[in-house]
Amino acid sequence: RGYRGQTVAEVHGLAASAMSVAMAACGKVLMSPVAQVMLHRASVYARGNSEVMVKTKQWLDTIDESILNAYTEKSNGKRRREDFAEMMRSETFMTAQDAVACGLADGILEAAGGVDPAKAAACAWPQAGILELPPVEDLLRREREWNTANKAETAAEPSAQPEGGPQAGAARNEEAENNRRSERAMEIENKEQLEEKYPELTAQIAREAAEAAAKTAAKAERERIAGIDAMAMPGFEDIIGRAKADPEQDAGTVAQAMILAQKKSGGAYLAQVKQDAGDSHVNEVPAASLEAGAGVDSGEETLDQAAKAAVEAWKKEGAEIG
């Protein structure tokens, strides 16, 4: 639509969906008698939460309004905006005659006899009364010529006299050089350059990284304390307390410490028993004699008598029995 010359759209098959919008931008729309136009509302696949869906709806509604602008302006008053909105909601297919009636098309292409000369004049390359593009070879040749001319103009630009005189040209050259410097400045190779170029951004990244690390450390500490608490048992309060205060210890080291403490305590207990037995002269107590035929059936009474004898010996020596 922004082209300053006259534009003509020819629809030979189906101008559907977005193509109908592109068609409406042309200054003149001609349709084959068997051609069709299809209008419908904008559509898209969306995925996400309710906020995403609300934004997607707003986006689609905006696109629909933009499409309606194209149809309404092309219609030039033949149909109301509300009419086109209803056509879009209904996904409307229309014939060439219907498109002309509602203003989306301006006429129908002639049959084998050709088109109106006035219509043919609107085309850039009319041939034999038929609106056709030139051969591909001609288009490629024109492209090469344009590229060659454009390169020559670019090469001659520094020496050419710019509009506004030398000062204006120098100002534009300086602006172009500044733009190139800015582009080069955007190339960041290391952390120091990033911090120098974007101090606020790098500070924000550092803060977020520190917060994430703190959260991870706090979670790990909670898990460590919970593991130590799970190992707690009566008699090992000191071990548990020291382990909680030492961040290097966990449930595994606590378990090892408790096992070593039990082993040490057991060894001390056995040593104390041996010492107590030696101090009490239990081994010097004579075994109780049994008279033959006393009717003893087992050794339990013998052990009982020996125990009583040991107690009596402790009493004689003033031992305290607890």
PDB file of C-alpha atoms in Angstrom:
ATOM      1  CA  ARG A   1       0.000   0.000   0.000  1.00  0.00           C
ATOM      2  CA  GLY A   2       2.931   2.330   0.567  1.00  0.00           C
ATOM      3  CA  TYR A   3       4.016   2.041  -3.060  1.00  0.00           C
ATOM      4  CA  ARG A   4       3.514   5.389  -4.779  1.00  0.00           C
ATOM      5  CA  GLY A   5       2.511   3.841  -8.092  1.00  0.00           C
ATOM      6  CA  GLN A   6      -0.698   2.036  -8.868  1.00  0.00           C
ATOM      7  CA  THR A   7      -0.986  -1.565  -7.693  1.00  0.00           C
ATOM      8  CA  VAL A   8      -3.267  -4.267  -9.046  1.00  0.00           C
ATOM      9  CA  ALA A   9      -4.056  -7.620  -7.413  1.00  0.00           C
ATOM     10  CA  GLU A  10      -5.350 -10.472  -9.523  1.00  0.00           C
ATOM     11  CA  VAL A  11      -7.040 -13.377  -7.758  1.00  0.00           C
ATOM     12  CA  HIS A  12      -7.149 -16.479  -9.943  1.00  0.00           C
ATOM     13  CA  GLY A  13      -7.810 -19.078  -7.243  1.00  0.00           C
ATOM     14  CA  LEU A  14      -8.314 -18.367  -3.530  1.00  0.00           C
ATOM     15  CA  ALA A  15      -7.285 -15.311  -1.511  1.00  0.00           C
ATOM     16  CA  ALA A  16      -7.751 -16.713   1.983  1.00  0.00           C
ATOM     17  CA  SER A  17      -6.877 -15.578   5.486  1.00  0.00           C
ATOM     18  CA  ALA A  18      -3.860 -13.238   5.489  1.00  0.00           C
ATOM     19  CA  MET A  19      -3.795 -13.142   1.673  1.00  0.00           C
ATOM     20  CA  SER A  20      -7.164 -11.390   1.720  1.00  0.00           C
ATOM     21  CA  VAL A  21      -5.566  -8.653   3.827  1.00  0.00           C
ATOM     22  CA  ALA A  22      -2.634  -8.284   1.426  1.00  0.00           C
ATOM     23  CA  MET A  23      -5.110  -8.189  -1.446  1.00  0.00           C
ATOM     24  CA  ALA A  24      -7.078  -5.401   0.235  1.00  0.00           C
ATOM     25  CA  ALA A  25      -3.954  -3.224   0.351  1.00  0.00           C
ATOM     26  CA  CYS A  26      -3.782  -2.974  -3.441  1.00  0.00           C
ATOM     27  CA  GLY A  27      -5.231  -0.021  -5.256  1.00  0.00           C
ATOM     28  CA  LYS A  28      -7.265  -2.283  -7.524  1.00  0.00           C
ATOM     29  CA  VAL A  29      -8.394  -5.889  -7.045  1.00  0.00           C
ATOM     30  CA  LEU A  30      -9.506  -7.976 -10.051  1.00  0.00           C
ATOM     31  CA  MET A  31     -10.885 -11.479  -9.645  1.00  0.00           C
ATOM     32  CA  SER A  32     -11.253 -14.425 -11.929  1.00  0.00           C
ATOM     33  CA  PRO A  33     -14.902 -15.470 -12.324  1.00  0.00           C
ATOM     34  CA  VAL A  34     -14.047 -18.729 -10.520  1.00  0.00           C
ATOM     35  CA  ALA A  35     -11.913 -17.150  -7.760  1.00  0.00           C
ATOM     36  CA  GLN A  36     -12.868 -16.925  -4.078  1.00  0.00           C
ATOM     37  CA  VAL A  37     -12.032 -14.860  -1.011  1.00  0.00           C
ATOM     38  CA  MET A  38     -12.112 -16.235   2.544  1.00  0.00           C
ATOM     39  CA  LEU A  39     -12.309 -14.170   5.735  1.00  0.00           C
ATOM     40  CA  HIS A  40     -11.898 -15.429   9.282  1.00  0.00           C
ATOM     41  CA  ARG A  41     -10.730 -14.307  12.695  1.00  0.00           C
ATOM     42  CA  ALA A  42      -7.086 -14.545  13.702  1.00  0.00           C
ATOM     43  CA  SER A  43      -6.105 -17.784  15.434  1.00  0.00           C
ATOM     44  CA  VAL A  44      -3.075 -19.123  17.269  1.00  0.00           C
ATOM     45  CA  TYR A  45      -2.023 -22.079  19.395  1.00  0.00           C
ATOM     46  CA  ALA A  46      -1.457 -20.998  23.023  1.00  0.00           C
ATOM     47  CA  ARG A  47      -0.109 -22.773  26.078  1.00  0.00           C
ATOM     48  CA  GLY A  48       0.268 -21.513  29.628  1.00  0.00           C
ATOM     49  CA  ASN A  49      -1.595 -20.249  32.666  1.00  0.00           C
ATOM     50  CA  SER A  50      -4.615 -17.952  32.806  1.00  0.00           C
ATOM     51  CA  GLU A  51      -2.463 -14.825  32.473  1.00  0.00           C
ATOM     52  CA  VAL A  52      -0.991 -16.144  29.226  1.00  0.00           C
ATOM     53  CA  MET A  53      -4.481 -16.906  27.943  1.00  0.00           C
ATOM     54  CA  VAL A  54      -5.730 -13.413  28.794  1.00  0.00           C
ATOM     55  CA  LYS A  55      -2.745 -11.841  27.006  1.00  0.00           C
ATOM     56  CA  THR A  56      -3.264 -14.125  24.015  1.00  0.00           C
ATOM     57  CA  LYS A  57      -6.926 -13.121  23.785  1.00  0.00           C
ATOM     58  CA  GLN A  58      -5.986  -9.434  23.897  1.00  0.00           C
ATOM     59  CA  TRP A  59      -3.412 -10.038  21.178  1.00  0.00           C
ATOM     60  CA  LEU A  60      -5.892 -11.871  18.931  1.00  0.00           C
ATOM     61  CA  ASP A  61      -8.546  -9.196  19.469  1.00  0.00           C
ATOM     62  CA  THR A  62      -6.028  -6.559  18.378  1.00  0.00           C
ATOM     63  CA  ILE A  63      -5.171  -8.508  15.242  1.00  0.00           C
ATOM     64  CA  ASP A  64      -8.865  -8.862  14.402  1.00  0.00           C
ATOM     65  CA  GLU A  65      -9.300  -5.084  14.724  1.00  0.00           C
ATOM     66  CA  SER A  66      -6.344  -4.506  12.409  1.00  0.00           C
ATOM     67  CA  ILE A  67      -7.811  -6.891   9.836  1.00  0.00           C
ATOM     68  CA  LEU A  68     -11.169  -5.102  10.089  1.00  0.00           C
ATOM     69  CA  ASN A  69      -9.401  -1.813   9.396  1.00  0.00           C
ATOM     70  CA  ALA A  70      -8.061  -3.223   6.120  1.00  0.00           C
ATOM     71  CA  TYR A  71     -11.437  -4.588   4.978  1.00  0.00           C
ATOM     72  CA  THR A  72     -13.394  -1.488   6.000  1.00  0.00           C
ATOM     73  CA  GLU A  73     -11.057   0.922   4.206  1.00  0.00           C
ATOM     74  CA  LYS A  74     -10.968  -1.232   1.088  1.00  0.00           C
ATOM     75  CA  SER A  75     -14.779  -1.469   1.070  1.00  0.00           C
ATOM     76  CA  ASN A  76     -15.019   2.320   0.921  1.00  0.00           C
ATOM     77  CA  GLY A  77     -18.429   2.352   2.563  1.00  0.00           C
ATOM     78  CA  LYS A  78     -20.043  -0.571   0.702  1.00  0.00           C
ATOM     79  CA  ARG A  79     -20.204  -2.598   3.915  1.00  0.00           C
ATOM     80  CA  ARG A  80     -20.139  -1.675   7.567  1.00  0.00           C
ATOM     81  CA  ARG A  81     -17.389  -2.675   9.914  1.00  0.00           C
ATOM     82  CA  GLU A  82     -19.893  -4.814  11.824  1.00  0.00           C
ATOM     83  CA  ASP A  83     -20.702  -6.722   8.625  1.00  0.00           C
ATOM     84  CA  PHE A  84     -17.078  -7.678   8.092  1.00  0.00           C
ATOM     85  CA  ALA A  85     -16.770  -8.643  11.774  1.00  0.00           C
ATOM     86  CA  GLU A  86     -19.678 -11.052  11.368  1.00  0.00           C
ATOM     87  CA  MET A  87     -18.125 -12.484   8.178  1.00  0.00           C
ATOM     88  CA  MET A  88     -14.899 -13.117  10.084  1.00  0.00           C
ATOM     89  CA  ARG A  89     -16.718 -14.802  12.961  1.00  0.00           C
ATOM     90  CA  SER A  90     -18.532 -17.073  10.513  1.00  0.00           C
ATOM     91  CA  GLU A  91     -15.393 -17.835   8.442  1.00  0.00           C
ATOM     92  CA  THR A  92     -16.985 -16.668   5.215  1.00  0.00           C
ATOM     93  CA  PHE A  93     -16.105 -17.869   1.711  1.00  0.00           C
ATOM     94  CA  MET A  94     -17.321 -15.536  -1.008  1.00  0.00           C
ATOM     95  CA  THR A  95     -17.401 -15.710  -4.799  1.00  0.00           C
ATOM     96  CA  ALA A  96     -15.905 -13.115  -7.102  1.00  0.00           C
ATOM     97  CA  GLN A  97     -19.308 -11.445  -7.424  1.00  0.00           C
ATOM     98  CA  ASP A  98     -19.761 -11.332  -3.638  1.00  0.00           C
ATOM     99  CA  ALA A  99     -16.296  -9.801  -3.214  1.00  0.00           C
ATOM    100  CA  VAL A 100     -17.162  -7.067  -5.717  1.00  0.00           C
ATOM    101  CA  ALA A 101     -20.515  -6.460  -4.027  1.00  0.00           C
ATOM    102  CA  CYS A 102     -18.953  -5.909  -0.604  1.00  0.00           C
ATOM    103  CA  GLY A 103     -16.136  -3.748  -1.943  1.00  0.00           C
ATOM    104  CA  LEU A 104     -13.206  -6.102  -1.404  1.00  0.00           C
ATOM    105  CA  ALA A 105     -12.767  -6.456  -5.165  1.00  0.00           C
ATOM    106  CA  ASP A 106     -13.121  -3.837  -7.885  1.00  0.00           C
ATOM    107  CA  GLY A 107     -13.944  -5.993 -10.866  1.00  0.00           C
ATOM    108  CA  ILE A 108     -13.923  -9.371 -12.569  1.00  0.00           C
ATOM    109  CA  LEU A 109     -11.296 -10.381 -15.089  1.00  0.00           C
ATOM    110  CA  GLU A 110     -12.489 -10.692 -18.666  1.00  0.00           C
ATOM    111  CA  ALA A 111     -12.760 -14.065 -20.359  1.00  0.00           C
ATOM    112  CA  ALA A 112     -10.482 -15.212 -23.192  1.00  0.00           C
ATOM    113  CA  GLY A 113     -10.944 -11.886 -24.938  1.00  0.00           C
ATOM    114  CA  GLY A 114      -8.544 -10.266 -22.470  1.00  0.00           C
ATOM    115  CA  VAL A 115      -8.978  -7.456 -19.954  1.00  0.00           C
ATOM    116  CA  ASP A 116      -9.997  -3.862 -20.228  1.00  0.00           C
ATOM    117  CA  PRO A 117      -7.094  -1.799 -21.661  1.00  0.00           C
ATOM    118  CA  ALA A 118      -7.532   0.641 -18.776  1.00  0.00           C
ATOM    119  CA  LYS A 119      -6.980  -2.240 -16.357  1.00  0.00           C
ATOM    120  CA  ALA A 120      -4.003  -3.490 -18.318  1.00  0.00           C
ATOM    121  CA  ALA A 121      -2.434  -0.026 -18.162  1.00  0.00           C
ATOM    122  CA  ALA A 122      -2.296  -0.336 -14.393  1.00  0.00           C
ATOM    123  CA  CYS A 123       0.194  -3.175 -14.709  1.00  0.00           C
ATOM    124  CA  ALA A 124       3.895  -2.415 -14.975  1.00  0.00           C
ATOM    125  CA  TRP A 125       4.475  -4.822 -17.879  1.00  0.00           C
ATOM    126  CA  PRO A 126       1.327  -5.311 -20.038  1.00  0.00           C
ATOM    127  CA  GLN A 127       1.895  -7.822 -22.827  1.00  0.00           C
ATOM    128  CA  ALA A 128      -0.657  -8.504 -25.529  1.00  0.00           C
ATOM    129  CA  GLY A 129      -3.431  -7.110 -23.396  1.00  0.00           C
ATOM    130  CA  ILE A 130      -2.777  -9.621 -20.584  1.00  0.00           C
ATOM    131  CA  LEU A 131      -1.419  -8.603 -17.202  1.00  0.00           C
ATOM    132  CA  GLU A 132       1.738 -10.681 -16.793  1.00  0.00           C
ATOM    133  CA  LEU A 133       5.117 -10.378 -15.201  1.00  0.00           C
ATOM    134  CA  PRO A 134       8.142 -10.256 -17.516  1.00  0.00           C
ATOM    135  CA  PRO A 135      10.258 -13.392 -18.019  1.00  0.00           C
ATOM    136  CA  VAL A 136      12.437 -14.526 -15.157  1.00  0.00           C
ATOM    137  CA  GLU A 137      15.580 -13.749 -17.168  1.00  0.00           C
ATOM    138  CA  ASP A 138      14.444 -10.133 -17.500  1.00  0.00           C
ATOM    139  CA  LEU A 139      13.842  -9.871 -13.764  1.00  0.00           C
ATOM    140  CA  LEU A 140      17.298 -11.307 -12.983  1.00  0.00           C
ATOM    141  CA  ARG A 141      18.904  -8.906 -15.435  1.00  0.00           C
ATOM    142  CA  ARG A 142      17.165  -5.953 -13.791  1.00  0.00           C
ATOM    143  CA  GLU A 143      18.330  -7.178 -10.368  1.00  0.00           C
ATOM    144  CA  ARG A 144      21.969  -7.367 -11.555  1.00  0.00           C
ATOM    145  CA  GLU A 145      21.751  -3.879 -13.018  1.00  0.00           C
ATOM    146  CA  TRP A 146      20.296  -2.515  -9.811  1.00  0.00           C
ATOM    147  CA  ASN A 147      22.982  -4.180  -7.678  1.00  0.00           C
ATOM    148  CA  THR A 148      25.732  -2.833  -9.914  1.00  0.00           C
ATOM    149  CA  ALA A 149      24.335   0.694  -9.771  1.00  0.00           C
ATOM    150  CA  ASN A 150      23.891   0.481  -6.026  1.00  0.00           C
ATOM    151  CA  LYS A 151      27.502  -0.660  -5.487  1.00  0.00           C
ATOM    152  CA  ALA A 152      28.814   2.138  -7.686  1.00  0.00           C
ATOM    153  CA  GLU A 153      26.781   4.693  -5.768  1.00  0.00           C
ATOM    154  CA  THR A 154      28.044   3.335  -2.444  1.00  0.00           C
ATOM    155  CA  ALA A 155      31.670   3.416  -3.599  1.00  0.00           C
ATOM    156  CA  ALA A 156      31.338   7.017  -4.799  1.00  0.00           C
ATOM    157  CA  GLU A 157      29.552   8.200  -1.669  1.00  0.00           C
ATOM    158  CA  PRO A 158      32.623   9.552   0.251  1.00  0.00           C
ATOM    159  CA  SER A 159      33.679  11.820  -2.639  1.00  0.00           C
ATOM    160  CA  ALA A 160      30.157  12.858  -3.573  1.00  0.00           C
ATOM    161  CA  GLN A 161      28.920  16.236  -2.491  1.00  0.00           C
ATOM    162  CA  PRO A 162      26.205  15.511   0.116  1.00  0.00           C
ATOM    163  CA  GLU A 163      23.111  17.550   0.563  1.00  0.00           C
ATOM    164  CA  GLY A 164      23.753  20.484   2.885  1.00  0.00           C
ATOM    165  CA  GLY A 165      27.391  20.969   1.903  1.00  0.00           C
ATOM    166  CA  PRO A 166      30.654  19.511   3.214  1.00  0.00           C
ATOM    167  CA  GLN A 167      29.841  20.214   6.847  1.00  0.00           C
ATOM    168  CA  ALA A 168      26.583  18.267   6.704  1.00  0.00           C
ATOM    169  CA  GLY A 169      28.381  15.415   4.963  1.00  0.00           C
ATOM    170  CA  ALA A 170      31.113  15.381   7.586  1.00  0.00           C
ATOM    171  CA  ALA A 171      28.506  15.304  10.332  1.00  0.00           C
ATOM    172  CA  ARG A 172      26.788  12.329   8.737  1.00  0.00           C
ATOM    173  CA  ASN A 173      30.106  10.535   8.280  1.00  0.00           C
ATOM    174  CA  GLU A 174      30.950  11.157  11.920  1.00  0.00           C
ATOM    175  CA  GLU A 175      27.547   9.843  12.958  1.00  0.00           C
ATOM    176  CA  ALA A 176      28.070   6.709  10.876  1.00  0.00           C
ATOM    177  CA  GLU A 177      31.507   6.184  12.437  1.00  0.00           C
ATOM    178  CA  ASN A 178      30.034   6.605  15.926  1.00  0.00           C
ATOM    179  CA  ASN A 179      27.420   4.008  15.084  1.00  0.00           C
ATOM    180  CA  ARG A 180      30.153   1.599  13.990  1.00  0.00           C
ATOM    181  CA  ARG A 181      32.059   2.255  17.215  1.00  0.00           C
ATOM    182  CA  SER A 182      28.906   1.584  19.197  1.00  0.00           C
ATOM    183  CA  GLU A 183      28.452  -1.731  17.412  1.00  0.00           C
ATOM    184  CA  ARG A 184      32.052  -2.676  18.160  1.00  0.00           C
ATOM    185  CA  ALA A 185      31.577  -1.599  21.769  1.00  0.00           C
ATOM    186  CA  MET A 186      28.718  -4.077  22.049  1.00  0.00           C
ATOM    187  CA  GLU A 187      31.187  -6.939  21.537  1.00  0.00           C
ATOM    188  CA  ILE A 188      32.016  -8.129  25.079  1.00  0.00           C
ATOM    189  CA  GLU A 189      34.803 -10.671  25.454  1.00  0.00           C
ATOM    190  CA  ASN A 190      35.230 -11.134  29.217  1.00  0.00           C
ATOM    191  CA  LYS A 191      33.678 -10.575  32.644  1.00  0.00           C
ATOM    192  CA  GLU A 192      35.536  -7.317  33.284  1.00  0.00           C
ATOM    193  CA  GLN A 193      34.173  -5.765  30.089  1.00  0.00           C
ATOM    194  CA  LEU A 194      30.673  -6.912  30.995  1.00  0.00           C
ATOM    195  CA  GLU A 195      30.921  -5.316  34.453  1.00  0.00           C
ATOM    196  CA  GLU A 196      32.263  -2.095  32.972  1.00  0.00           C
ATOM    197  CA  LYS A 197      29.613  -1.951  30.274  1.00  0.00           C
ATOM    198  CA  TYR A 198      26.622  -3.020  32.397  1.00  0.00           C
ATOM    199  CA  PRO A 199      27.447  -2.441  36.096  1.00  0.00           C
ATOM    200  CA  GLU A 200      23.831  -2.520  37.245  1.00  0.00           C
ATOM    201  CA  LEU A 201      23.072  -5.723  35.371  1.00  0.00           C
ATOM    202  CA  THR A 202      26.162  -7.519  36.671  1.00  0.00           C
ATOM    203  CA  ALA A 203      25.388  -6.346  40.228  1.00  0.00           C
ATOM    204  CA  GLN A 204      21.863  -7.700  39.907  1.00  0.00           C
ATOM    205  CA  ILE A 205      23.168 -11.045  38.610  1.00  0.00           C
ATOM    206  CA  ALA A 206      25.620 -11.216  41.540  1.00  0.00           C
ATOM    207  CA  ARG A 207      22.856 -10.489  44.047  1.00  0.00           C
ATOM    208  CA  GLU A 208      20.589 -13.132  42.586  1.00  0.00           C
ATOM    209  CA  ALA A 209      23.435 -15.672  42.597  1.00  0.00           C
ATOM    210  CA  ALA A 210      24.231 -14.869  46.252  1.00  0.00           C
ATOM    211  CA  GLU A 211      20.571 -15.220  47.222  1.00  0.00           C
ATOM    212  CA  ALA A 212      20.343 -18.565  45.453  1.00  0.00           C
ATOM    213  CA  ALA A 213      23.539 -19.771  47.150  1.00  0.00           C
ATOM    214  CA  ALA A 214      22.237 -18.648  50.564  1.00  0.00           C
ATOM    215  CA  LYS A 215      18.969 -20.525  50.035  1.00  0.00           C
ATOM    216  CA  THR A 216      20.863 -23.663  49.025  1.00  0.00           C
ATOM    217  CA  ALA A 217      23.164 -23.408  52.064  1.00  0.00           C
ATOM    218  CA  ALA A 218      20.228 -22.853  54.432  1.00  0.00           C
ATOM    219  CA  LYS A 219      18.450 -25.899  53.042  1.00  0.00           C
ATOM    220  CA  ALA A 220      21.584 -28.023  53.412  1.00  0.00           C
ATOM    221  CA  GLU A 221      22.028 -26.852  57.034  1.00  0.00           C
ATOM    222  CA  ARG A 222      18.426 -27.722  57.883  1.00  0.00           C
ATOM    223  CA  GLU A 223      18.892 -31.176  56.407  1.00  0.00           C
ATOM    224  CA  ARG A 224      22.172 -31.626  58.384  1.00  0.00           C
ATOM    225  CA  ILE A 225      20.551 -30.689  61.708  1.00  0.00           C
ATOM    226  CA  ALA A 226      17.551 -32.923  61.007  1.00  0.00           C
ATOM    227  CA  GLY A 227      19.869 -35.873  60.330  1.00  0.00           C
ATOM    228  CA  ILE A 228      21.763 -35.297  63.575  1.00  0.00           C
ATOM    229  CA  ASP A 229      18.518 -35.018  65.563  1.00  0.00           C
ATOM    230  CA  ALA A 230      17.428 -38.342  64.113  1.00  0.00           C
ATOM    231  CA  MET A 231      20.521 -39.974  65.688  1.00  0.00           C
ATOM    232  CA  ALA A 232      19.895 -38.531  69.178  1.00  0.00           C
ATOM    233  CA  MET A 233      19.806 -41.070  72.055  1.00  0.00           C
ATOM    234  CA  PRO A 234      19.897 -40.701  75.860  1.00  0.00           C
ATOM    235  CA  GLY A 235      23.427 -40.544  77.166  1.00  0.00           C
ATOM    236  CA  PHE A 236      24.881 -38.964  74.018  1.00  0.00           C
ATOM    237  CA  GLU A 237      23.704 -35.380  74.537  1.00  0.00           C
ATOM    238  CA  ASP A 238      27.266 -33.994  74.461  1.00  0.00           C
ATOM    239  CA  ILE A 239      28.035 -35.647  71.139  1.00  0.00           C
ATOM    240  CA  ILE A 240      24.787 -34.340  69.618  1.00  0.00           C
ATOM    241  CA  GLY A 241      25.396 -30.805  70.896  1.00  0.00           C
ATOM    242  CA  ARG A 242      28.976 -30.660  69.583  1.00  0.00           C
ATOM    243  CA  ALA A 243      27.903 -32.040  66.206  1.00  0.00           C
ATOM    244  CA  LYS A 244      25.213 -29.384  65.750  1.00  0.00           C
ATOM    245  CA  ALA A 245      27.719 -26.625  66.511  1.00  0.00           C
ATOM    246  CA  ASP A 246      30.268 -28.001  64.016  1.00  0.00           C
ATOM    247  CA  PRO A 247      29.133 -27.492  60.388  1.00  0.00           C
ATOM    248  CA  GLU A 248      31.617 -30.147  59.237  1.00  0.00           C
ATOM    249  CA  GLN A 249      29.728 -32.909  61.077  1.00  0.00           C
ATOM    250  CA  ASP A 250      26.627 -34.723  59.896  1.00  0.00           C
ATOM    251  CA  ALA A 251      24.571 -37.771  60.803  1.00  0.00           C
ATOM    252  CA  GLY A 252      27.320 -40.072  59.575  1.00  0.00           C
ATOM    253  CA  THR A 253      30.060 -38.582  61.762  1.00  0.00           C
ATOM    254  CA  VAL A 254      27.662 -38.545  64.751  1.00  0.00           C
ATOM    255  CA  ALA A 255      26.946 -42.253  64.293  1.00  0.00           C
ATOM    256  CA  GLN A 256      30.697 -43.005  64.260  1.00  0.00           C
ATOM    257  CA  ALA A 257      31.255 -40.920  67.402  1.00  0.00           C
ATOM    258  CA  MET A 258      28.440 -42.703  69.214  1.00  0.00           C
ATOM    259  CA  ILE A 259      29.828 -46.121  68.291  1.00  0.00           C
ATOM    260  CA  LEU A 260      33.309 -45.154  69.520  1.00  0.00           C
ATOM    261  CA  ALA A 261      31.799 -43.773  72.739  1.00  0.00           C
ATOM    262  CA  GLN A 262      29.916 -47.020  73.318  1.00  0.00           C
ATOM    263  CA  LYS A 263      33.056 -49.056  72.680  1.00  0.00           C
ATOM    264  CA  LYS A 264      35.085 -46.914  75.037  1.00  0.00           C
ATOM    265  CA  SER A 265      32.394 -47.058  77.704  1.00  0.00           C
ATOM    266  CA  GLY A 266      32.184 -50.852  77.390  1.00  0.00           C
ATOM    267  CA  GLY A 267      35.949 -51.236  77.781  1.00  0.00           C
ATOM    268  CA  ALA A 268      35.964 -49.028  80.861  1.00  0.00           C
ATOM    269  CA  TYR A 269      33.072 -51.038  82.338  1.00  0.00           C
ATOM    270  CA  LEU A 270      34.899 -54.335  81.848  1.00  0.00           C
ATOM    271  CA  ALA A 271      38.076 -52.919  83.386  1.00  0.00           C
ATOM    272  CA  GLN A 272      36.119 -51.677  86.404  1.00  0.00           C
ATOM    273  CA  VAL A 273      34.488 -55.081  86.852  1.00  0.00           C
ATOM    274  CA  LYS A 274      37.870 -56.785  86.802  1.00  0.00           C
ATOM    275  CA  GLN A 275      39.231 -54.292  89.286  1.00  0.00           C
ATOM    276  CA  ASP A 276      36.231 -54.714  91.579  1.00  0.00           C
ATOM    277  CA  ALA A 277      36.594 -58.480  91.454  1.00  0.00           C
ATOM    278  CA  GLY A 278      40.283 -58.298  92.379  1.00  0.00           C
ATOM    279  CA  ASP A 279      39.716 -55.887  95.250  1.00  0.00           C
ATOM    280  CA  SER A 280      36.995 -58.051  96.821  1.00  0.00           C
ATOM    281  CA  HIS A 281      39.114 -61.260  96.913  1.00  0.00           C
ATOM    282  CA  VAL A 282      36.196 -63.166  95.433  1.00  0.00           C
ATOM    283  CA  ASN A 283      38.595 -65.713  94.008  1.00  0.00           C
ATOM    284  CA  GLU A 284      39.874 -66.520  97.500  1.00  0.00           C
ATOM    285  CA  VAL A 285      36.465 -67.605  98.767  1.00  0.00           C
ATOM    286  CA  PRO A 286      36.508 -71.430  99.170  1.00  0.00           C
ATOM    287  CA  ALA A 287      33.983 -73.312  97.136  1.00  0.00           C
ATOM    288  CA  ALA A 288      31.008 -74.610  99.099  1.00  0.00           C
ATOM    289  CA  SER A 289      31.329 -78.286  99.896  1.00  0.00           C
ATOM    290  CA  LEU A 290      28.489 -80.574  99.149  1.00  0.00           C
ATOM    291  CA  GLU A 291      27.885 -83.675 101.114  1.00  0.00           C
ATOM    292  CA  ALA A 292      27.316 -86.765  99.077  1.00  0.00           C
ATOM    293  CA  GLY A 293      23.712 -87.749  98.726  1.00  0.00           C
ATOM    294  CA  ALA A 294      22.439 -84.240  99.550  1.00  0.00           C
ATOM    295  CA  GLY A 295      19.986 -84.595  96.716  1.00  0.00           C
ATOM    296  CA  VAL A 296      21.227 -81.610  94.646  1.00  0.00           C
ATOM    297  CA  ASP A 297      19.937 -81.952  91.101  1.00  0.00           C
ATOM    298  CA  SER A 298      21.645 -78.969  89.458  1.00  0.00           C
ATOM    299  CA  GLY A 299      24.425 -76.396  89.880  1.00  0.00           C
ATOM    300  CA  GLU A 300      22.069 -73.458  90.549  1.00  0.00           C
ATOM    301  CA  GLU A 301      22.201 -73.964  94.355  1.00  0.00           C
ATOM    302  CA  THR A 302      26.001 -74.166  94.187  1.00  0.00           C
ATOM    303  CA  LEU A 303      26.149 -70.801  92.391  1.00  0.00           C
ATOM    304  CA  ASP A 304      23.738 -69.336  94.907  1.00  0.00           C
ATOM    305  CA  GLN A 305      25.887 -70.455  97.802  1.00  0.00           C
ATOM    306  CA  ALA A 306      29.008 -69.055  96.159  1.00  0.00           C
ATOM    307  CA  ALA A 307      27.294 -65.696  95.671  1.00  0.00           C
ATOM    308  CA  LYS A 308      26.231 -65.621  99.336  1.00  0.00           C
ATOM    309  CA  ALA A 309      29.781 -66.429 100.375  1.00  0.00           C
ATOM    310  CA  ALA A 310      31.122 -63.565  98.285  1.00  0.00           C
ATOM    311  CA  VAL A 311      28.683 -61.174  99.900  1.00  0.00           C
ATOM    312  CA  GLU A 312      29.735 -62.279 103.353  1.00  0.00           C
ATOM    313  CA  ALA A 313      33.380 -61.729 102.430  1.00  0.00           C
ATOM    314  CA  TRP A 314      32.621 -58.183 101.244  1.00  0.00           C
ATOM    315  CA  LYS A 315      30.824 -57.464 104.491  1.00  0.00           C
ATOM    316  CA  LYS A 316      33.774 -58.652 106.530  1.00  0.00           C
ATOM    317  CA  GLU A 317      36.081 -56.300 104.687  1.00  0.00           C
ATOM    318  CA  GLY A 318      33.654 -53.352 105.011  1.00  0.00           C
ATOM    319  CA  ALA A 319      32.729 -53.237 101.345  1.00  0.00           C
ATOM    320  CA  GLU A 320      29.655 -51.162 100.415  1.00  0.00           C
ATOM    321  CA  ILE A 321      26.970 -53.146  98.657  1.00  0.00           C
ATOM    322  CA  GLY A 322      24.651 -51.061  96.442  1.00  0.00           C
TER     323      GLY A 322
END
